[in-house]
Tab-separated table of C-alpha atoms and ligand atoms in Angstrom:
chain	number	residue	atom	x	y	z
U	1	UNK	CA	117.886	88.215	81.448
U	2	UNK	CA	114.875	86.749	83.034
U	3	UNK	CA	111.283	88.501	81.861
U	4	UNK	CA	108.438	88.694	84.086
U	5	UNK	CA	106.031	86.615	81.706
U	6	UNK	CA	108.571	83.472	82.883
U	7	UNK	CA	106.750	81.873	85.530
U	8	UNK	CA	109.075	79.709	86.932
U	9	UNK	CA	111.408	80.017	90.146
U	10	UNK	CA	114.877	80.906	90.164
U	11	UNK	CA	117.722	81.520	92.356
U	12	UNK	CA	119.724	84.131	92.010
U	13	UNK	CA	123.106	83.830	93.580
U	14	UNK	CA	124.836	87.193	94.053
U	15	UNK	CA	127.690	88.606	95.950
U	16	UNK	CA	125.824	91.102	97.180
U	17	UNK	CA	122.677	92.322	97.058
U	18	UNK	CA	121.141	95.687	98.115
U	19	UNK	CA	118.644	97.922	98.244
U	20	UNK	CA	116.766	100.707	100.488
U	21	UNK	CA	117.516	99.348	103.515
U	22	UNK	CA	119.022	95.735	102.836
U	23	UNK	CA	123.700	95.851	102.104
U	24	UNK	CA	124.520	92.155	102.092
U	25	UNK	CA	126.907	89.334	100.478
U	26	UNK	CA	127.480	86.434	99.060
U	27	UNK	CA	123.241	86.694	99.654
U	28	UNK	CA	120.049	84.581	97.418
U	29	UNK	CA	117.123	86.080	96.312
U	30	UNK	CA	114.044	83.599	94.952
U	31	UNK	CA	112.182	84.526	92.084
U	32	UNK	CA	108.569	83.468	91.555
U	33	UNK	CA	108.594	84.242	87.960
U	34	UNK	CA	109.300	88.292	88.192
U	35	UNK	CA	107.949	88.294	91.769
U	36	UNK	CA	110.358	87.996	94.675
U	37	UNK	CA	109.748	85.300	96.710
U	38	UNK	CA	112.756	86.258	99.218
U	39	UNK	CA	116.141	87.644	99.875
U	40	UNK	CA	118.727	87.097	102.393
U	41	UNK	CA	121.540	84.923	103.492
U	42	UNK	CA	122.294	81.451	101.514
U	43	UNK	CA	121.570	79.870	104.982
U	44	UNK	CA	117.998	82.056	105.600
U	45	UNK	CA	116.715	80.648	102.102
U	46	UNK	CA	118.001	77.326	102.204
U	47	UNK	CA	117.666	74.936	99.353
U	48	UNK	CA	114.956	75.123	96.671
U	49	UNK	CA	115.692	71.637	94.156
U	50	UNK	CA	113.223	72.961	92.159
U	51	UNK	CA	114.478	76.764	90.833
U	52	UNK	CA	116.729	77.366	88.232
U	53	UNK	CA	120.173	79.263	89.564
U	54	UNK	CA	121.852	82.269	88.005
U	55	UNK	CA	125.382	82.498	89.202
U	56	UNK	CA	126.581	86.370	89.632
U	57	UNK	CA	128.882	86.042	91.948
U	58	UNK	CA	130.772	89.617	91.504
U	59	UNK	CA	127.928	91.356	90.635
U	60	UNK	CA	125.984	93.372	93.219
U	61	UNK	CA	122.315	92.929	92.615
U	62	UNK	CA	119.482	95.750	93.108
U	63	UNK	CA	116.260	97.606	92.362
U	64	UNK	CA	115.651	98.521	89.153
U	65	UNK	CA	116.034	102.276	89.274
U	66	UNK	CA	113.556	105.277	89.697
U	67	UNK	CA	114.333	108.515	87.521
U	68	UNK	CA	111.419	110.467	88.955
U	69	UNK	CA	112.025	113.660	86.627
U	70	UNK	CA	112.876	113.288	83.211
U	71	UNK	CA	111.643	114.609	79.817
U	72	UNK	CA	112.171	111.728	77.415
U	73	UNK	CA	109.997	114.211	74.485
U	74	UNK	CA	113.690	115.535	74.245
U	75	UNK	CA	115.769	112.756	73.988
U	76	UNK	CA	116.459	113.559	70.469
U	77	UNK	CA	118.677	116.369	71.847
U	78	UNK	CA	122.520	115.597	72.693
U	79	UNK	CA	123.901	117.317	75.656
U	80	UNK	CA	124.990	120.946	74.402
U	81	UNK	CA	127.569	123.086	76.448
U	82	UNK	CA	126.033	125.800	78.535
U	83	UNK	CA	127.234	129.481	78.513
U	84	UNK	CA	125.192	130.952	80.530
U	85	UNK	CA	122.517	132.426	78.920
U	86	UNK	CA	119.363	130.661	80.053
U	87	UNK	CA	116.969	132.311	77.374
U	88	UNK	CA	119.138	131.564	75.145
U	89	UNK	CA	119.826	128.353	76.158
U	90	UNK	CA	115.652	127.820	76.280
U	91	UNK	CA	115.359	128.750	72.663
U	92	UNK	CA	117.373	126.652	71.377
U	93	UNK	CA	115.882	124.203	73.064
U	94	UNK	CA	112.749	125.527	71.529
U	95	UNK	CA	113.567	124.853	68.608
U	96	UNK	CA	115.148	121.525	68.456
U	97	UNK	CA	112.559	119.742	70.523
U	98	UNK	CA	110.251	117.423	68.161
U	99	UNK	CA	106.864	118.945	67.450
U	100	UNK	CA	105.023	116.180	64.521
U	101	UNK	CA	104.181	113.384	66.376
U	102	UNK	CA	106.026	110.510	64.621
U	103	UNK	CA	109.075	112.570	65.945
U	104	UNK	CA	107.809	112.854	69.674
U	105	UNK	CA	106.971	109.472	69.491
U	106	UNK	CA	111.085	108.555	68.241
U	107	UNK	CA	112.410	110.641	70.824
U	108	UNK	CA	110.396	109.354	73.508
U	109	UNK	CA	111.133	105.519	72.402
U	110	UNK	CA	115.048	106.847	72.419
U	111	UNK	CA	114.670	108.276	75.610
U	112	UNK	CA	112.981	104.438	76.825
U	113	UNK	CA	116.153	103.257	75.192
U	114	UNK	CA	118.575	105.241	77.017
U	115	UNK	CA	116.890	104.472	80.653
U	116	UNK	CA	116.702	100.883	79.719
U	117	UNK	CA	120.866	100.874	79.516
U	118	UNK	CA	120.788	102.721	82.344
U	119	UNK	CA	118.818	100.039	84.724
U	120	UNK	CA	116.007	102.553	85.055
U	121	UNK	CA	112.479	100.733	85.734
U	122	UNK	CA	110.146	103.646	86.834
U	123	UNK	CA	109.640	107.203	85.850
U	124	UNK	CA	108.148	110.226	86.455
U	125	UNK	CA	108.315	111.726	82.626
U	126	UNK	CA	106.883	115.338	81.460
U	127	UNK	CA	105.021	114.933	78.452
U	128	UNK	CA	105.952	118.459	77.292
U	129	UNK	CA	103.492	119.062	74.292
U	130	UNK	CA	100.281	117.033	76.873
U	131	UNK	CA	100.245	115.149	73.512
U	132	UNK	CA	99.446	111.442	75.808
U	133	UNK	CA	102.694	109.745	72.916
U	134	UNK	CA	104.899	109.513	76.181
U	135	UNK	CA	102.348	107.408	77.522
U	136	UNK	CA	101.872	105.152	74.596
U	137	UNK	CA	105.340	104.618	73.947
U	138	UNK	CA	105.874	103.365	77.983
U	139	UNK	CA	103.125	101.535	77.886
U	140	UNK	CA	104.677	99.857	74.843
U	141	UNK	CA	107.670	99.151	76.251
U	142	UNK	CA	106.775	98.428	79.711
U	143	UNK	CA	108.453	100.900	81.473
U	144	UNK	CA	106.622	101.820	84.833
U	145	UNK	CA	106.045	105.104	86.336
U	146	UNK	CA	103.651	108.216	85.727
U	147	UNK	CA	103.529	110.404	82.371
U	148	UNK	CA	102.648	113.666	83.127
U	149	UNK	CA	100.758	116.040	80.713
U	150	UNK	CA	102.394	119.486	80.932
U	151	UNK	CA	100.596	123.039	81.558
U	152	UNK	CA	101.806	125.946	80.367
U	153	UNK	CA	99.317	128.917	81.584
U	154	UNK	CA	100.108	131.893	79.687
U	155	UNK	CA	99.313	133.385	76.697
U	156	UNK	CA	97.397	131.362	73.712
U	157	UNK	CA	98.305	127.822	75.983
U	158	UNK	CA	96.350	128.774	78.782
U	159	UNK	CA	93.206	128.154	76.841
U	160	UNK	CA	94.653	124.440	76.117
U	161	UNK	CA	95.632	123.779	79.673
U	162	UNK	CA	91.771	124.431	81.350
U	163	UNK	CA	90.758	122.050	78.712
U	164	UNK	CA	93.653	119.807	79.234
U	165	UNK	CA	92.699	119.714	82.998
U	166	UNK	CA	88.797	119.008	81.964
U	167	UNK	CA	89.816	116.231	80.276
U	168	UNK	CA	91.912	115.195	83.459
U	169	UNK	CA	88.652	115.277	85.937
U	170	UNK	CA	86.924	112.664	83.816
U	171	UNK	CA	90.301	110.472	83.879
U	172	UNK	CA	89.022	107.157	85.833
U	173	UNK	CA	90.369	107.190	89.417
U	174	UNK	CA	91.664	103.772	89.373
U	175	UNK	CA	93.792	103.458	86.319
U	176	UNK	CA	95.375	100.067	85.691
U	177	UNK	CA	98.054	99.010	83.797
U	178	UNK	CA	101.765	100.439	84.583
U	179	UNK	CA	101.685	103.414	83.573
U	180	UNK	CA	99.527	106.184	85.300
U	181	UNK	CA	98.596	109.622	83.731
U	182	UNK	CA	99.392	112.911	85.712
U	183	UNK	CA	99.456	116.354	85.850
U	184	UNK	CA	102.358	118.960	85.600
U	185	UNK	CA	101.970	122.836	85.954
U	186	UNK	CA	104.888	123.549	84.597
U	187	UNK	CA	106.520	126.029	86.745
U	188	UNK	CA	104.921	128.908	88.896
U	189	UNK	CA	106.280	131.537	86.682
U	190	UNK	CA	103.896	130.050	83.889
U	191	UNK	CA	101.197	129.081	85.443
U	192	UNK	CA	99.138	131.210	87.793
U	193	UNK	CA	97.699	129.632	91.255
U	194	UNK	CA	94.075	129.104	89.926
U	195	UNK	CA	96.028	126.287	87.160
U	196	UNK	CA	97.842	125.286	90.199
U	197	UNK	CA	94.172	124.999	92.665
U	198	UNK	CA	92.728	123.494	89.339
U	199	UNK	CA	95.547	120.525	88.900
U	200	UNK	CA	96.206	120.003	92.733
U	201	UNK	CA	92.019	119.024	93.212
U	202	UNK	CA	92.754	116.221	91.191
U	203	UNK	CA	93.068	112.633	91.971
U	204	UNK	CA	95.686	112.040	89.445
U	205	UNK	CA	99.472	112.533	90.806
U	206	UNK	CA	101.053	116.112	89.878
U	207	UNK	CA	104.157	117.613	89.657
U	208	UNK	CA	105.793	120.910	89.304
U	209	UNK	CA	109.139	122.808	88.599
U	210	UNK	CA	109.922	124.620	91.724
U	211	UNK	CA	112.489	126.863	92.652
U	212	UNK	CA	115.053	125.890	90.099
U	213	UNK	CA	116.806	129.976	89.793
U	214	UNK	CA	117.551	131.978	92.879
U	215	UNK	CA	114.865	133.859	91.332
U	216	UNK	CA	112.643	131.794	92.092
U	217	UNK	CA	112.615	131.115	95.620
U	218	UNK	CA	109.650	133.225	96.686
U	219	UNK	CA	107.463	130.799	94.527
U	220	UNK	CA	107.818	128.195	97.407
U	221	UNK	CA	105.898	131.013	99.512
U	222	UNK	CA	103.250	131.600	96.689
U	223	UNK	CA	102.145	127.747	96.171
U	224	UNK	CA	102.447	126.513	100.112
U	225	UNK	CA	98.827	126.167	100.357
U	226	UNK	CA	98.507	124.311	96.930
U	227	UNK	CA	101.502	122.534	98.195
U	228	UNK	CA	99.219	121.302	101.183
U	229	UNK	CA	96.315	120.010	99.141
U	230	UNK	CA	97.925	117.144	98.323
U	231	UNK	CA	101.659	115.674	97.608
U	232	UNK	CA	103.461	117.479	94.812
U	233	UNK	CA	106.459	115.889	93.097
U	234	UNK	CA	108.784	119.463	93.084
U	235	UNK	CA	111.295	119.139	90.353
U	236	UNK	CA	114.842	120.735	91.280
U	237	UNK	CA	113.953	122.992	94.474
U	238	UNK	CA	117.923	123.942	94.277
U	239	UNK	CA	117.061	127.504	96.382
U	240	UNK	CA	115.233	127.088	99.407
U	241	UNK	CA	115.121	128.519	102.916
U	242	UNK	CA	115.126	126.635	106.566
U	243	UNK	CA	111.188	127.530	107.320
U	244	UNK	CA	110.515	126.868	103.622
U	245	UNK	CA	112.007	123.046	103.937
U	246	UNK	CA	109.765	122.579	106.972
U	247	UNK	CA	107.016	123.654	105.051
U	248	UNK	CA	108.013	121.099	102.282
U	249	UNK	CA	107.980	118.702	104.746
U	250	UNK	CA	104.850	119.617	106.340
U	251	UNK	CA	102.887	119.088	103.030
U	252	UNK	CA	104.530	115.955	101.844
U	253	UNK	CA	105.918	117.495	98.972
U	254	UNK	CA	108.737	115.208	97.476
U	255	UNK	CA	111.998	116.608	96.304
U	256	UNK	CA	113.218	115.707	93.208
U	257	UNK	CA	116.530	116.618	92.941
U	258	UNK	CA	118.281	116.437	89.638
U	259	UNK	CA	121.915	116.818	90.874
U	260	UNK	CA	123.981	116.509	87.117
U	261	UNK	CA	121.233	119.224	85.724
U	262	UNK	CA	121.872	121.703	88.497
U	263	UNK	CA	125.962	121.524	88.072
U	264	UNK	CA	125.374	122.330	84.665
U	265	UNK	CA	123.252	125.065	84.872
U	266	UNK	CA	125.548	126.115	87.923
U	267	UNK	CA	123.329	125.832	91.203
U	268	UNK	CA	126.025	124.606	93.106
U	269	UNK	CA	124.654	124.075	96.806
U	270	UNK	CA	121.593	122.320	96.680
U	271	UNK	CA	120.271	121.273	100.389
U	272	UNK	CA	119.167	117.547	99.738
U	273	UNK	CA	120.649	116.148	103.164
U	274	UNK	CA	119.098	118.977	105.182
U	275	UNK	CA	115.788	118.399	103.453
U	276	UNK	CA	116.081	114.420	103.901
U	277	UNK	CA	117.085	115.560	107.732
U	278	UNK	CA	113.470	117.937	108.018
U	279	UNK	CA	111.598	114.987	107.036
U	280	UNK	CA	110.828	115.858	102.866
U	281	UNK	CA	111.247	112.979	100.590
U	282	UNK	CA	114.029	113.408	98.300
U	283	UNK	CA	114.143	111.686	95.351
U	284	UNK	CA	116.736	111.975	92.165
U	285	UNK	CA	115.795	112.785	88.902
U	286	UNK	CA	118.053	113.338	85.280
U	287	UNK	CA	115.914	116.301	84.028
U	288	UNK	CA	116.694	116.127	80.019
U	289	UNK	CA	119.136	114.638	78.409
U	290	UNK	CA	120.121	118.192	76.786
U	291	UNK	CA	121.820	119.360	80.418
U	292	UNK	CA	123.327	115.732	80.898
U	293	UNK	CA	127.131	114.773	80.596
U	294	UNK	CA	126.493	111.343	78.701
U	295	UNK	CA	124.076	110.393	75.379
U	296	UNK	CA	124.704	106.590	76.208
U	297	UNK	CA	122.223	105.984	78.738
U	298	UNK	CA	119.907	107.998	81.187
U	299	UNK	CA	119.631	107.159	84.584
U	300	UNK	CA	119.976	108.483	88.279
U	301	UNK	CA	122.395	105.475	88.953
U	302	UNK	CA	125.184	108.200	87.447
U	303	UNK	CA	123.500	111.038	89.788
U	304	UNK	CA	124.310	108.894	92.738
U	305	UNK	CA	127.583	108.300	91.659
U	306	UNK	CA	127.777	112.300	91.249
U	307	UNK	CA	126.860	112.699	94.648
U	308	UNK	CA	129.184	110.029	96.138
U	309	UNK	CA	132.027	111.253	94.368
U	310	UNK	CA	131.514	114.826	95.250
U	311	UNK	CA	130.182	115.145	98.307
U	312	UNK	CA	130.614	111.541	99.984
U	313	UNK	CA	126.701	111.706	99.833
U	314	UNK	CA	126.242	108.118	102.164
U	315	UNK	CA	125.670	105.167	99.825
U	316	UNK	CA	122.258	103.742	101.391
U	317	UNK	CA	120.896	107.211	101.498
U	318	UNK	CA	121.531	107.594	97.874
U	319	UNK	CA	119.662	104.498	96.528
U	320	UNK	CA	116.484	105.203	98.796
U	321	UNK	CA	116.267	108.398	97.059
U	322	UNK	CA	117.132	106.172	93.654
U	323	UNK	CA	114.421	103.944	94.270
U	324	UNK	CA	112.107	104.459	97.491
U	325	UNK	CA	111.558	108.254	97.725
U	326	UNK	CA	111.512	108.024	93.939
U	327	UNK	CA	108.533	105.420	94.061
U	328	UNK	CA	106.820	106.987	97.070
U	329	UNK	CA	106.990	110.681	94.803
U	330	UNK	CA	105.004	109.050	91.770
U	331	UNK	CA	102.391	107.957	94.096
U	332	UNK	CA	103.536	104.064	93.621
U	333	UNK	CA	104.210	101.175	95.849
U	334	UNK	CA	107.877	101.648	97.039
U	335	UNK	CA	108.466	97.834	97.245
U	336	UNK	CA	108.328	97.719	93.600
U	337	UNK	CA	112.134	99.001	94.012
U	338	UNK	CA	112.693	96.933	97.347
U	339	UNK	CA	113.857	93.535	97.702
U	340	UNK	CA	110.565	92.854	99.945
U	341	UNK	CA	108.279	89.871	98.781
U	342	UNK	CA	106.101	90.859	96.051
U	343	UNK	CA	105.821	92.030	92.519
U	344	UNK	CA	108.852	94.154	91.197
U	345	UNK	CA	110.286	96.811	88.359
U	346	UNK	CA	112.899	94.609	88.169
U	347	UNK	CA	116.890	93.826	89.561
U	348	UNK	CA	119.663	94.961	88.196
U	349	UNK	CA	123.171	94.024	88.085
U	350	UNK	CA	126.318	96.017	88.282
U	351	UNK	CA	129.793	94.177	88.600
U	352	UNK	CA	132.571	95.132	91.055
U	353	UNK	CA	135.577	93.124	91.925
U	354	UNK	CA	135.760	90.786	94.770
U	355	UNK	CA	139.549	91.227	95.722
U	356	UNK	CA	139.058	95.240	96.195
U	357	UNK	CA	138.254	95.492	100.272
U	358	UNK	CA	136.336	98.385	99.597
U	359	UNK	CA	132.753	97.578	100.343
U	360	UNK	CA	130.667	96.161	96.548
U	361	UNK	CA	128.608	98.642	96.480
U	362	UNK	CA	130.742	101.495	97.028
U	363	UNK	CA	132.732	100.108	94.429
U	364	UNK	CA	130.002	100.222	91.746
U	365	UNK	CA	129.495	104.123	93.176
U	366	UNK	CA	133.290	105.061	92.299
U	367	UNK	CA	133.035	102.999	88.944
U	368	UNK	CA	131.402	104.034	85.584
U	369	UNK	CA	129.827	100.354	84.361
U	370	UNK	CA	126.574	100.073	82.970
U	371	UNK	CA	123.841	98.178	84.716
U	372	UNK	CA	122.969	94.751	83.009
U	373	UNK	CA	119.279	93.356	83.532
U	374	UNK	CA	118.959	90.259	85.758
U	375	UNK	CA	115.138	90.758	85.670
U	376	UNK	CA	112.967	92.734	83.695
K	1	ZN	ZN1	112.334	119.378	84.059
């Protein structure tokens, strides 16, 4: 694995290489240290004496990976069977999640673990206890993406959240470093449309739970005009109508869809390619590793292969929302996840086998391998 702080060029010689908008093989791509330099054919690059060459030559190569919904606070908790019973289901989530703050800080460096094996480079993570650990422990790791303090706006934590979104108005517009601090109403049944007003006349990026229960569907109606303040990344969205997607659209809000969290909490028909057809940004997310089907890593890469599998969701389409939409909904540069000259959140390699005619990276969709790091 190559690190960013390695500047020196190298050649990376792949059998196929993709990303957003690029499917090609045998292809190069030039390193500049951690930066890419460029990407094509063998015969577009042409010889560079000078760069050291990594052979992968049934590997395909990509992004690093955008999970741009996760809670990594509760990464301490295995996936549990679900029977049903939400509240239920809620409490004992409750009371398992870490509350001290050496054990926020252990799940949340677990949860960094587990998107690490899973080729994940950016996220958009819910600090659920507004605690600012999450943001420590990315920062710590290097792990990209946003860390979102979360509101909850009734009873005795509405008093915390006005001060939490005080603090938030004297956060300095133009943060540096890779990691950027957000804002998360939690959902509209918990926090009332002045939180909402109040968090969406920030600067700092926000995000939301929308529309995750049948139940809540009319919510979409209630928080349209916070909706067009500014663009929201909506967690889930798995009930929504026609008009209500154009609205989506209309404001910029980004989608992210956590398709492995809403087939096991049973929301069965969510309407990602309509959406992506209106015009809103879909992006994928894991939600927490309690509603997942795997402890051993965390990562959207096994959300796209969910969606392939299932509903022969179009590969391309599935790793712009992987990387992208995902980049573009934390209010980042998307050509961090691109193959474009420029700096990256790394490349990622997944192997597939060169006598199967079935195109690489479908092949890596209808396998189960885990990602190794060419660049990091
Ligand atoms: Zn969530």
């Amino acid at each position: 694995m190559l690190t960013n702080m390695a500047r020196r060029r190298t050649l990376i010689r792949a059998g196929r290489v993709v990303d957003a908008s690029t499917n090609l093989g045998p292809a190069v791509i030039l390193l500049d240290g951690g930066d890419i330099v460029a990407a094509g054919f063998p015969t577009d690059i042409g010889d560079v004496p000078d760069a050291e060459v990594l052979d992968l030559p049934a590997s395909v190569v990509m992004p690093a990976l955008v999970n741009a919904h996760c809670h990594l606070d509760l990464s301490n908790l295995d996936p549990r069977p679900y029977d049903g019973d939400f509240s239920a289901w809620l409490d004992g989530i409750r009371t398992g999640r870490p509350t001290a703050d050496d054990a926020v800080a252990a799940a949340v460096r677990h949860g960094i673990h587990l998107s690490r094996l899973g080729g994940t480079g950016v996220v958009g993570d819910i600090d659920g206890r507004a605690s600012g650990i999450p943001a420590r422990e990315l920062r710590a790791d290097g792990l990209a993406g946003v860390s979102y303090l979360e509101l909850i706006g009734v009873g005795p934590s509405r008093k915390r959240a006005m001060a939490t979104l005080d603090d938030a108005a004297r956060w300095p517009v133009h943060e540096t470093g890779c990691v950027r601090m957000g804002i998360s109403p939690h959902a509209p049944y918990t926090c009332d449309t002045g939180i909402y007003r109040a968090a969406a006349a920030l600067p700092a990026p926000m995000a939301t739970h929308l529309a995750e229960t049948p139940g809540e569907a009319d919510s979409i109606d209630e928080l349209v005009e916070v909706l067009a303040m500014r663009p929201v990344a909506a967690a889930h969205v798995n009930y929504a109508t026609d008009e209500q997607v154009r609205q989506l659209a209309a404001a910029r809000t980004t989608v992210v869809f956590c398709p492995r969290a809403a087939a096991y909490f049973g929301h069965r028909s969510h309407g990602y390619r309509r959406m992506i057809q209106t015009g809103v940004n879909v992006a994928l997310g894991t939600d927490g590793l309690p509603c997942l089907d795997r402890a051993d890593r965390l990562s959207v890469l096994d959300d796209m292969r969910l969606l392939h599998r299932r509903d022969d969701a179009d590969p391309v389409a599935l790793l712009r929302m992987a990387t992208t939409a995902g980049a573009v909904g934390l209010g980042l540069d998307p050509d961090l996840v691109t193959l474009a000259p420029g700096p990256i959140a790394g490349l990622i390699a997944l192997p597939y086998d060169v006598a199967d005619p079935v195109d690489p990276f479908v092949q890596v969709l209808l396998r189960d391998d885990a990602p190794a790091w060419v660049v990091r």
